[in-house]
Short mmCIF file of C-alpha atoms and ligand atoms in Angstrom, two decimals:
data_model
loop_
_atom_site.label_atom_id
_atom_site.label_comp_id
_atom_site.label_asym_id
_atom_site.label_seq_id
_atom_site.Cartn_x
_atom_site.Cartn_y
_atom_site.Cartn_z
CA MET A 25 4.52 -18.08 -7.61
CA SER A 26 5.21 -16.84 -4.05
CA ASN A 27 2.25 -15.38 -2.17
CA LYS A 28 4.33 -12.58 -0.62
CA VAL A 29 3.19 -9.14 -1.81
CA TYR A 30 5.98 -6.56 -1.56
CA ILE A 31 4.91 -3.13 -0.28
CA PHE A 32 6.67 -0.32 -2.18
CA ASP A 33 5.96 3.01 -0.53
CA THR A 34 6.23 6.12 -2.71
CA THR A 35 4.86 8.69 -0.24
CA LEU A 36 8.22 10.48 -0.32
CA ARG A 37 8.36 10.56 -4.15
CA ASP A 38 4.93 10.44 -5.86
CA GLY A 39 3.15 11.62 -2.67
CA GLU A 40 5.55 14.43 -2.16
CA GLN A 41 4.93 15.79 -5.65
CA VAL A 42 1.60 17.21 -4.42
CA PRO A 43 1.66 21.03 -4.29
CA GLY A 44 2.09 22.16 -0.63
CA CYS A 45 3.21 18.70 0.59
CA GLN A 46 6.95 19.23 0.21
CA LEU A 47 9.07 18.07 3.12
CA ASN A 48 12.56 19.05 4.13
CA THR A 49 15.23 16.34 4.59
CA ILE A 50 14.76 16.10 8.36
CA GLU A 51 11.01 15.56 7.90
CA LYS A 52 11.61 13.00 5.17
CA ILE A 53 13.92 11.06 7.47
CA GLU A 54 11.24 11.09 10.18
CA VAL A 55 8.72 9.63 7.73
CA ALA A 56 11.24 7.07 6.39
CA ARG A 57 12.01 5.84 9.91
CA GLN A 58 8.30 5.45 10.57
CA LEU A 59 7.86 3.58 7.27
CA GLU A 60 10.63 1.25 8.38
CA LYS A 61 8.79 0.63 11.65
CA LEU A 62 5.58 0.00 9.64
CA GLY A 63 7.51 -2.73 7.76
CA VAL A 64 7.45 -1.55 4.13
CA ASP A 65 9.77 -3.49 1.82
CA VAL A 66 10.80 -0.56 -0.40
CA ILE A 67 10.94 3.17 0.17
CA GLU A 68 11.02 5.33 -2.93
CA ALA A 69 12.99 8.17 -1.45
CA GLY A 70 13.05 10.67 -4.28
CA PHE A 71 13.98 11.71 -7.83
CA PRO A 72 17.66 12.70 -7.28
CA ILE A 73 18.27 14.58 -10.55
CA SER A 74 15.19 16.80 -9.92
CA SER A 75 16.81 18.99 -7.24
CA PRO A 76 19.76 19.08 -4.80
CA GLY A 77 17.17 18.72 -2.00
CA ASP A 78 15.83 15.47 -3.45
CA PHE A 79 19.35 14.19 -4.03
CA ASN A 80 20.27 14.95 -0.43
CA SER A 81 17.13 13.31 0.91
CA VAL A 82 17.89 10.05 -0.90
CA VAL A 83 21.45 10.17 0.58
CA GLU A 84 20.24 10.82 4.14
CA ILE A 85 17.39 8.33 4.01
CA SER A 86 19.82 5.68 2.79
CA LYS A 87 21.94 6.34 5.87
CA ALA A 88 18.97 6.53 8.30
CA VAL A 89 17.13 3.31 7.51
CA SER A 90 18.51 -0.14 6.95
CA ASN A 91 15.73 -2.71 6.48
CA PRO A 92 13.80 -1.46 3.42
CA THR A 93 15.33 -1.24 -0.03
CA ILE A 94 15.89 2.42 -0.98
CA CYS A 95 14.74 3.30 -4.42
CA ALA A 96 15.54 6.34 -6.54
CA LEU A 97 13.55 7.43 -9.62
CA THR A 98 15.06 8.43 -12.97
CA ARG A 99 13.99 9.03 -16.53
CA ALA A 100 15.56 6.74 -19.19
CA VAL A 101 18.43 9.24 -19.36
CA GLU A 102 22.09 8.35 -18.56
CA LYS A 103 22.77 11.46 -16.48
CA ASP A 104 19.64 10.74 -14.32
CA ILE A 105 20.82 7.22 -13.70
CA GLU A 106 24.37 8.34 -12.74
CA VAL A 107 22.99 10.85 -10.26
CA ALA A 108 20.57 8.29 -8.79
CA ALA A 109 23.38 5.78 -8.39
CA ASP A 110 25.48 8.40 -6.63
CA ALA A 111 22.60 9.31 -4.29
CA LEU A 112 22.15 5.63 -3.39
CA LYS A 113 25.83 5.08 -2.49
CA PHE A 114 25.07 4.65 1.25
CA ALA A 115 22.04 2.39 0.77
CA LYS A 116 22.39 -1.12 2.15
CA ARG A 117 20.14 -2.24 -0.69
CA GLY A 118 19.65 0.33 -3.42
CA ARG A 119 17.30 0.21 -6.45
CA ILE A 120 17.21 2.37 -9.51
CA HIS A 121 13.68 2.92 -10.92
CA THR A 122 13.93 4.00 -14.52
CA GLY A 123 11.49 4.06 -17.36
CA ILE A 124 9.71 5.70 -20.27
CA GLY A 125 6.21 6.24 -21.65
CA THR A 126 4.67 3.39 -23.66
CA SER A 127 1.19 4.67 -24.60
CA PRO A 128 0.50 6.24 -28.01
CA TYR A 129 0.09 9.58 -26.21
CA HIS A 130 3.55 9.35 -24.71
CA ILE A 131 5.32 7.81 -27.67
CA TYR A 132 4.01 10.25 -30.28
CA SER A 133 2.87 13.45 -28.68
CA LYS A 134 5.08 13.60 -25.56
CA LEU A 135 8.34 11.99 -26.73
CA ASN A 136 7.88 12.63 -30.45
CA SER A 137 9.26 9.14 -31.10
CA ASN A 138 8.15 5.71 -32.40
CA PRO A 139 7.54 2.30 -30.74
CA ASP A 140 10.86 0.70 -31.74
CA ALA A 141 12.92 3.68 -30.62
CA ILE A 142 11.19 3.62 -27.22
CA ILE A 143 12.11 -0.06 -26.71
CA GLU A 144 15.69 0.77 -27.62
CA ARG A 145 15.86 3.63 -25.11
CA ALA A 146 14.28 1.44 -22.42
CA VAL A 147 16.73 -1.38 -22.96
CA LYS A 148 19.69 0.99 -22.97
CA ALA A 149 18.57 2.61 -19.69
CA ILE A 150 18.15 -0.74 -17.95
CA LYS A 151 21.57 -1.95 -19.11
CA TYR A 152 23.15 1.31 -17.96
CA ALA A 153 21.44 1.18 -14.56
CA ARG A 154 22.56 -2.43 -14.06
CA LYS A 155 26.18 -1.22 -14.23
CA PHE A 156 25.56 0.52 -10.91
CA VAL A 157 23.12 -1.68 -8.99
CA ASP A 158 21.80 -5.25 -9.18
CA ASP A 159 18.22 -4.25 -8.50
CA VAL A 160 16.67 -2.23 -11.34
CA GLU A 161 12.98 -1.56 -11.75
CA PHE A 162 11.47 -0.50 -15.07
CA TYR A 163 8.28 1.63 -15.34
CA ALA A 164 6.20 1.74 -18.53
CA GLU A 165 4.66 5.15 -17.99
CA ASP A 166 0.92 5.33 -18.92
CA ALA A 167 0.83 1.50 -19.22
CA GLY A 168 -2.86 1.80 -18.36
CA ARG A 169 -3.51 3.30 -21.83
CA SER A 170 -0.78 1.30 -23.63
CA GLU A 171 -1.64 -1.44 -26.09
CA ASN A 172 -1.15 -4.82 -24.39
CA GLU A 173 0.66 -6.42 -27.29
CA TYR A 174 3.24 -3.59 -27.50
CA LEU A 175 3.54 -3.43 -23.69
CA ALA A 176 4.41 -7.13 -23.67
CA ARG A 177 7.22 -6.50 -26.20
CA VAL A 178 8.64 -3.73 -24.07
CA ILE A 179 8.46 -5.79 -20.88
CA GLU A 180 10.09 -8.81 -22.52
CA ALA A 181 12.95 -6.59 -23.79
CA VAL A 182 13.63 -4.82 -20.48
CA ILE A 183 13.65 -8.15 -18.53
CA ALA A 184 16.09 -9.53 -21.01
CA ALA A 185 18.24 -6.39 -20.43
CA GLY A 186 18.28 -7.01 -16.68
CA ALA A 187 15.17 -5.46 -15.07
CA THR A 188 14.33 -7.23 -11.84
CA VAL A 189 10.95 -5.56 -11.30
CA VAL A 190 8.54 -4.33 -14.01
CA ASN A 191 6.12 -1.60 -13.03
CA ILE A 192 2.83 -1.25 -14.94
CA PRO A 193 1.58 2.24 -13.97
CA ASP A 194 -1.96 3.35 -14.59
CA THR A 195 -0.52 6.85 -14.64
CA THR A 196 -3.75 8.63 -15.46
CA GLY A 197 -6.02 6.46 -13.30
CA TYR A 198 -8.00 5.46 -16.39
CA CYS A 199 -8.41 1.70 -16.07
CA LEU A 200 -11.33 -0.28 -14.71
CA PRO A 201 -10.39 -3.05 -12.26
CA SER A 202 -11.24 -5.80 -14.83
CA GLU A 203 -9.20 -4.02 -17.52
CA TYR A 204 -6.16 -3.50 -15.29
CA GLY A 205 -6.35 -7.11 -14.04
CA ALA A 206 -6.56 -8.35 -17.63
CA LYS A 207 -3.49 -6.30 -18.56
CA ILE A 208 -1.44 -7.97 -15.81
CA ALA A 209 -2.83 -11.40 -16.81
CA TYR A 210 -1.91 -10.67 -20.42
CA LEU A 211 1.73 -9.97 -19.42
CA VAL A 212 1.84 -13.11 -17.23
CA ASN A 213 0.61 -15.19 -20.17
CA ASN A 214 2.41 -13.53 -23.08
CA VAL A 215 5.85 -12.41 -21.88
CA PRO A 216 8.07 -15.51 -22.13
CA ASN A 217 10.62 -14.35 -19.48
CA ILE A 218 8.12 -12.88 -17.04
CA ASP A 219 9.17 -15.35 -14.32
CA LYS A 220 12.55 -13.56 -14.16
CA ALA A 221 11.00 -10.37 -12.73
CA ILE A 222 8.39 -9.25 -10.25
CA ILE A 223 5.32 -7.42 -11.69
CA SER A 224 4.47 -4.20 -9.86
CA THR A 225 1.26 -2.22 -9.77
CA HIS A 226 1.28 1.58 -9.62
CA CYS A 227 -2.24 2.97 -9.77
CA HIS A 228 -3.62 6.50 -9.57
CA ASN A 229 -7.03 7.32 -8.20
CA ASP A 230 -8.54 9.63 -10.78
CA LEU A 231 -11.70 7.53 -11.02
CA GLY A 232 -11.55 6.40 -7.41
CA MET A 233 -10.44 2.91 -8.42
CA ALA A 234 -6.76 2.81 -7.44
CA THR A 235 -7.23 0.26 -4.61
CA ALA A 236 -9.58 -1.92 -6.65
CA ASN A 237 -7.16 -1.83 -9.61
CA THR A 238 -4.17 -2.64 -7.42
CA LEU A 239 -5.92 -5.66 -5.87
CA SER A 240 -7.08 -6.79 -9.34
CA GLY A 241 -3.44 -6.57 -10.40
CA VAL A 242 -2.34 -8.74 -7.48
CA ILE A 243 -5.04 -11.31 -8.06
CA ASN A 244 -3.79 -11.59 -11.64
CA GLY A 245 -0.13 -12.05 -10.76
CA ALA A 246 1.50 -8.78 -9.56
CA ARG A 247 3.59 -9.28 -6.45
CA GLN A 248 4.64 -5.69 -5.65
CA VAL A 249 2.22 -2.81 -4.99
CA GLU A 250 3.25 0.88 -5.18
CA VAL A 251 1.32 2.80 -2.62
CA THR A 252 1.29 5.93 -0.50
CA ILE A 253 0.18 6.68 3.06
CA ASN A 254 -3.30 8.17 3.12
CA GLY A 255 -3.44 7.71 -0.67
CA LEU A 256 -1.44 10.92 -1.18
CA GLY A 257 -0.27 11.71 -4.68
CA GLU A 258 -0.73 13.89 -7.73
CA ARG A 259 -4.31 14.91 -8.57
CA ALA A 260 -6.67 12.38 -6.91
CA GLY A 261 -3.69 10.55 -5.43
CA ASN A 262 -2.09 7.11 -5.53
CA THR A 263 -3.30 3.81 -4.17
CA SER A 264 -3.51 3.99 -0.40
CA LEU A 265 -1.15 1.69 1.50
CA GLU A 266 -3.55 1.17 4.40
CA GLU A 267 -6.44 0.16 2.19
CA VAL A 268 -4.50 -2.48 0.18
CA VAL A 269 -2.82 -3.92 3.27
CA MET A 270 -6.04 -4.16 5.27
CA ALA A 271 -7.95 -5.62 2.28
CA ILE A 272 -5.30 -8.35 2.05
CA LYS A 273 -5.32 -8.87 5.82
CA CYS A 274 -9.14 -9.10 5.93
CA HIS A 275 -9.40 -11.44 3.01
CA LYS A 276 -7.44 -14.32 4.38
CA ASP A 277 -9.14 -16.42 1.67
CA LEU A 278 -6.89 -14.71 -0.91
CA ASP A 279 -3.90 -16.15 0.96
CA TYR A 280 -1.37 -13.34 0.34
CA GLN A 281 1.25 -12.35 2.84
CA VAL A 282 2.33 -8.74 3.63
CA ASP A 283 5.00 -7.97 6.24
CA ILE A 284 3.37 -4.87 7.63
CA ASP A 285 2.93 -4.14 11.34
CA THR A 286 -0.61 -2.89 10.95
CA LYS A 287 -0.64 -1.45 14.51
CA GLN A 288 1.68 1.29 13.14
CA ILE A 289 -0.85 2.34 10.46
CA LEU A 290 -2.67 5.14 12.29
CA LYS A 291 0.53 6.57 13.73
CA THR A 292 2.12 6.69 10.29
CA SER A 293 -1.01 8.24 8.76
CA LYS A 294 -1.05 10.98 11.39
CA LEU A 295 2.66 11.70 11.00
CA VAL A 296 2.34 12.06 7.22
CA SER A 297 -0.77 14.13 7.50
CA ARG A 298 0.79 16.51 9.99
CA LEU A 299 4.14 16.92 8.20
CA MET A 300 2.62 17.27 4.76
CA ARG A 301 -0.16 19.51 6.05
CA MET A 302 -2.76 17.33 4.36
CA PRO A 303 -5.77 16.58 6.63
CA VAL A 304 -7.25 13.12 6.24
CA GLN A 305 -10.93 13.23 5.26
CA ALA A 306 -13.13 12.05 8.14
CA ASN A 307 -14.63 9.14 6.20
CA LYS A 308 -11.33 7.93 4.65
CA ALA A 309 -11.18 4.10 4.84
CA ILE A 310 -9.02 2.76 7.68
CA VAL A 311 -7.48 6.04 8.92
CA GLY A 312 -10.30 8.61 8.76
CA ARG A 313 -11.67 10.00 12.07
CA ASN A 314 -14.99 8.24 11.44
CA ALA A 315 -13.58 4.99 10.03
CA PHE A 316 -14.53 3.12 13.22
CA ALA A 317 -17.15 5.47 14.65
CA HIS A 318 -20.67 4.14 14.94
CA SER A 319 -23.33 6.70 15.49
CA SER A 320 -26.69 5.11 14.51
CA GLY A 321 -28.60 3.41 17.31
CA ILE A 322 -29.01 0.13 15.45
CA HIS A 323 -25.31 -0.16 14.63
CA GLN A 324 -24.23 0.83 18.16
CA ASP A 325 -26.52 -1.79 19.69
CA GLY A 326 -25.12 -4.40 17.24
CA VAL A 327 -21.49 -3.44 17.95
CA LEU A 328 -22.05 -3.58 21.73
CA LYS A 329 -23.54 -7.09 21.35
CA ASN A 330 -20.62 -8.30 19.18
CA ARG A 331 -18.11 -5.98 17.56
CA GLU A 332 -18.03 -8.17 14.42
CA ASN A 333 -21.72 -7.47 13.74
CA TYR A 334 -20.71 -4.22 12.14
CA GLU A 335 -16.88 -4.18 12.05
CA ILE A 336 -14.64 -6.11 9.64
CA ILE A 337 -11.44 -4.77 11.27
CA ASP A 338 -10.69 -4.58 14.97
CA PRO A 339 -9.69 -0.90 15.35
CA ALA A 340 -6.84 -1.88 17.64
CA ASP A 341 -5.25 -3.77 14.73
CA VAL A 342 -4.55 -0.49 13.00
CA GLY A 343 -3.58 1.34 16.14
CA VAL A 344 -6.93 3.01 16.90
CA ASN A 345 -7.60 3.00 20.63
CA GLU A 346 -10.40 5.46 20.99
CA SER A 347 -14.00 4.50 21.70
CA SER A 348 -15.89 3.68 18.52
CA ILE A 349 -19.27 4.63 19.86
CA VAL A 350 -20.07 8.27 19.21
CA LEU A 351 -23.09 9.57 21.06
CA THR A 352 -25.32 11.65 18.80
CA ALA A 353 -29.07 12.25 18.37
CA ARG A 354 -29.24 8.94 16.55
CA SER A 355 -27.80 6.89 19.38
CA GLY A 356 -30.02 4.43 21.24
CA ARG A 357 -30.40 3.57 24.92
CA ALA A 358 -27.91 0.68 24.62
CA ALA A 359 -25.10 3.02 23.62
CA LEU A 360 -25.99 5.56 26.31
CA LYS A 361 -26.11 2.86 28.94
CA HIS A 362 -22.79 1.43 27.82
CA ARG A 363 -21.08 4.79 27.99
CA LEU A 364 -22.54 5.58 31.38
CA GLN A 365 -21.22 2.22 32.62
CA VAL A 366 -17.79 3.06 31.32
CA LEU A 367 -18.00 6.26 33.33
CA GLY A 368 -19.00 4.30 36.41
CA TYR A 369 -22.78 4.87 36.47
CA GLU A 370 -25.05 1.83 36.99
CA LEU A 371 -28.55 3.22 36.54
CA ASP A 372 -31.81 1.33 36.67
CA ALA A 373 -34.15 1.17 33.64
CA GLU A 374 -36.35 4.07 34.88
CA LYS A 375 -33.39 6.43 35.43
CA ILE A 376 -31.91 5.43 32.03
CA ASP A 377 -35.25 6.34 30.39
CA GLN A 378 -35.21 9.73 32.08
CA VAL A 379 -31.60 10.46 31.21
CA TYR A 380 -32.23 9.28 27.66
CA LYS A 381 -35.07 11.80 27.18
CA ASN A 382 -32.83 14.66 28.23
CA PHE A 383 -29.99 13.23 26.23
CA LEU A 384 -32.09 13.41 23.02
CA VAL A 385 -33.03 17.03 23.70
CA LEU A 386 -29.37 17.98 24.20
CA ALA A 387 -28.18 15.83 21.27
CA ASP A 388 -30.55 17.68 18.95
CA SER A 389 -28.75 20.94 19.65
CA LYS A 390 -25.20 19.51 19.78
CA LYS A 391 -23.16 17.54 17.31
CA GLU A 392 -21.73 15.08 19.72
CA ILE A 393 -22.43 14.35 23.36
CA SER A 394 -19.25 14.33 25.50
CA ASP A 395 -18.58 12.52 28.71
CA GLU A 396 -18.89 15.92 30.51
CA ASP A 397 -22.33 16.36 29.01
CA LEU A 398 -23.33 12.95 30.35
CA GLU A 399 -22.11 13.87 33.82
CA VAL A 400 -24.41 16.84 33.69
CA LEU A 401 -27.33 14.69 32.43
CA VAL A 402 -27.04 12.26 35.26
CA GLY A 403 -26.97 15.08 37.74
CA HIS A 404 -23.32 14.86 38.69
CA GLU A 405 -22.26 18.09 37.11
CA LYS A 406 -18.85 19.04 38.29
CA LYS A 407 -19.45 21.98 40.55
CA GLU A 408 -16.15 23.70 39.79
CA GLU A 409 -15.98 26.18 36.97
CA ARG A 410 -14.32 25.25 33.67
CA ILE A 411 -10.59 25.70 34.41
CA ILE A 412 -9.92 27.65 31.19
CA LYS A 413 -12.25 30.38 30.09
CA LEU A 414 -11.87 33.01 27.39
CA ASP A 415 -12.02 36.45 29.00
CA ASN A 416 -11.14 38.65 26.03
CA LEU A 417 -9.91 38.40 22.45
CA GLN A 418 -8.62 41.20 20.25
CA VAL A 419 -7.34 40.54 16.74
CA ILE A 420 -5.65 42.76 14.22
CA CYS A 421 -5.43 41.58 10.67
CA GLY A 422 -5.78 42.96 7.19
CA LYS A 423 -4.27 43.15 3.75
CA SER A 424 -1.03 44.87 4.64
CA CYS A 425 -0.35 44.21 8.31
CA ILE A 426 1.11 41.34 10.30
CA PRO A 427 -1.75 39.45 11.94
CA SER A 428 -1.61 39.67 15.73
CA ALA A 429 -3.87 38.57 18.55
CA THR A 430 -4.19 39.46 22.20
CA VAL A 431 -5.87 36.80 24.25
CA THR A 432 -6.95 37.06 27.90
CA ILE A 433 -7.75 33.80 29.62
CA ASN A 434 -9.09 33.00 33.02
CA TYR A 435 -6.92 29.99 33.86
CA ASN A 436 -7.71 28.42 37.19
CA GLY A 437 -8.90 31.79 38.48
CA ASN A 438 -5.83 33.70 37.23
CA ILE A 439 -6.36 36.29 34.53
CA ILE A 440 -3.49 36.05 32.02
CA THR A 441 -2.98 38.08 28.86
CA GLU A 442 -0.56 37.31 26.01
CA THR A 443 -0.03 38.73 22.57
CA SER A 444 1.38 36.94 19.54
CA THR A 445 1.73 37.33 15.81
CA GLY A 446 1.06 34.53 13.34
CA ASP A 447 0.59 33.51 9.70
CA GLY A 448 -3.02 34.55 10.05
CA PRO A 449 -5.40 35.73 12.81
CA VAL A 450 -6.24 32.20 13.95
CA ASP A 451 -2.57 31.16 14.07
CA ALA A 452 -1.81 34.37 16.04
CA ALA A 453 -4.58 33.66 18.59
CA PHE A 454 -3.48 29.97 18.97
CA SER A 455 0.17 31.12 19.46
CA ALA A 456 -0.92 33.54 22.18
CA ILE A 457 -2.76 30.71 23.99
CA LYS A 458 0.34 28.55 23.67
CA LYS A 459 2.30 31.26 25.48
CA ILE A 460 -0.22 31.17 28.36
CA ILE A 461 -0.54 27.38 28.46
CA PRO A 462 2.72 25.96 27.06
CA LYS A 463 1.59 22.36 26.48
CA GLU A 464 3.37 20.38 23.73
CA VAL A 465 0.28 20.05 21.59
CA ILE A 466 0.07 19.55 17.83
CA LEU A 467 -2.81 21.00 15.85
CA GLU A 468 -3.96 17.97 13.87
CA GLU A 469 -7.11 19.39 12.34
CA TYR A 470 -8.90 22.71 12.11
CA LEU A 471 -12.29 22.73 10.45
CA VAL A 472 -14.68 25.66 9.97
CA GLN A 473 -18.29 25.05 8.97
CA ALA A 474 -21.13 27.51 8.42
CA VAL A 475 -24.26 26.41 10.24
CA THR A 476 -26.45 28.39 7.91
CA ARG A 477 -25.80 30.14 4.64
CA GLY A 478 -25.69 33.85 5.51
CA SER A 479 -22.42 35.61 6.30
CA ASP A 480 -24.01 36.90 9.55
CA GLU A 481 -24.82 33.47 10.82
CA ILE A 482 -23.16 31.13 13.23
CA GLY A 483 -19.96 29.31 12.25
CA LYS A 484 -18.84 26.07 13.93
CA VAL A 485 -15.21 25.25 14.48
CA HIS A 486 -13.71 21.84 15.21
CA VAL A 487 -10.19 21.61 16.50
CA GLN A 488 -8.25 18.39 16.94
CA LEU A 489 -5.12 18.53 19.12
CA GLU A 490 -2.61 15.75 19.61
CA TYR A 491 -1.03 15.42 23.05
CA ASN A 492 1.12 12.50 24.13
CA GLY A 493 -0.03 10.40 21.15
CA LYS A 494 -3.74 10.90 21.89
CA SER A 495 -6.26 13.10 20.02
CA PHE A 496 -8.47 15.63 21.81
CA HIS A 497 -11.39 17.31 20.11
CA GLY A 498 -12.76 20.77 20.85
CA PHE A 499 -15.83 22.55 19.45
CA GLY A 500 -16.82 26.17 19.36
CA ALA A 501 -19.70 28.07 17.72
CA ASN A 502 -20.17 31.79 17.38
CA VAL A 503 -21.10 34.45 14.86
CA ASP A 504 -17.49 35.49 15.10
CA ILE A 505 -15.36 32.72 13.58
CA LEU A 506 -12.24 33.79 15.46
CA THR A 507 -14.00 33.59 18.80
CA ALA A 508 -15.39 30.20 17.81
CA SER A 509 -11.84 29.06 16.89
CA VAL A 510 -10.44 30.15 20.22
CA TRP A 511 -13.28 28.48 22.09
CA ALA A 512 -12.70 25.26 20.16
CA TYR A 513 -9.00 25.34 20.90
CA LEU A 514 -9.62 26.03 24.59
CA ASP A 515 -12.25 23.27 24.71
CA ALA A 516 -9.72 20.74 23.41
CA LEU A 517 -6.98 22.10 25.67
CA SER A 518 -9.20 21.84 28.76
CA LYS A 519 -9.79 18.16 27.99
CA ILE A 520 -6.04 17.65 27.97
CA ILE A 521 -5.57 19.46 31.25
O1 KIV B 614 2.46 7.40 -12.36
C1 KIV B 614 3.51 7.10 -12.92
O2 KIV B 614 3.55 6.62 -14.06
C2 KIV B 614 4.78 7.26 -12.18
C3 KIV B 614 5.96 6.68 -12.74
C4 KIV B 614 7.05 7.69 -12.78
C5 KIV B 614 6.45 5.46 -11.99
O3 KIV B 614 4.73 7.78 -11.08
ZN1 ZN B 615 2.67 7.83 -10.26
#
């Protein structure tokens, strides 16, 4: 068996089924082009019969990318297969992905059928799809809860009918890693013609085990993994591409090969998150904001001595260039000294001690200590005023009016006022600022947190802006959440300027 593991990305099909994540064709093409740069082997571009928009996206993605195989989903229904084949007509390499449910739930209570009739339908669908394309993948929906013996019968029949790939989805995310691995091993050992097809994993994350299940599938003989960027997908999501790829890359002992340019991972994650309006949780493995951030003193000291003391992945390998040392109240002298050296300050031990004392006092009242804060602590406070200051903010919003905001900013000593409307008051205020300072920034993250529980207490806002491929963070805190939002936005903007 080859050790190449094929990466089948279904961000644009299973990922896109998430409410609120729908993309238009132009956006899908942008994601598909980035997936091609990332090096995925297969892009599942849509479910053509489901809507004219999905059909069109499969057509346009087929024209826009040439290296990956383009796959289109269908049910085991002739009309679905015809429409999918039509949508794939421009694909250099097209694949039809057809299938049917094989668990007792699906056979009896969803399809109102019986096991033999299901095999018949599956075989018929594969044979029909093979009339249009040479590459046909079969999915046994809810294979995770299907009986292994019956599943093996289905898989043997569809391979005999011409399936080139057999997908074993854990549709409901029910399996344990040992159970899912044993299922794949059962098929490897009990389906006589299994060597004629590639086994594919397709795991959902309902119990948080999608990545573990996928890897267990690979270890037991699967050679294709169906994954999404950032683990997007219905309910708790699908297996995350970045986690599986980096697990394989880290565990060289497993000796699997994936053709992914890992340096494109963060860029792809950010693009998908932005277009699908799905922020990535800060502690998400590989692509979360904190995935490579060390804040405790002991860890920072260890990382500064040798990165590998606390890191199994070099952040640069997944396209992360930012400093991994975050200065907080838990940072030690080693981290402070290191950051000061990066900023050009060589201080003797006595001065470091003195700065460290003040650093701890400031860190207790602030979430993170920025480079500007450090400049102040070492006594080199920039004498000039902040170049952007909020002078005034007026917001109108309510149940039956269009939200609008008037923002007055002191920008480099000039007082400028602009008014804008928006989807909400925050959007209106940010749009007004954009009119005053028209930088090409993208709002990557907007987070509001209450510092205490009462509605009259302080709220903290964190804003993350992307500018020229780099992320800039801004913070604001105020009893008025809109003022805090504008401060946070201006804070991030002033770092850009
Ligand atoms: O989860 C699932 O079973 C699927 C199939 C349609 C492949 O997404
Ligand atoms: Zn799925």
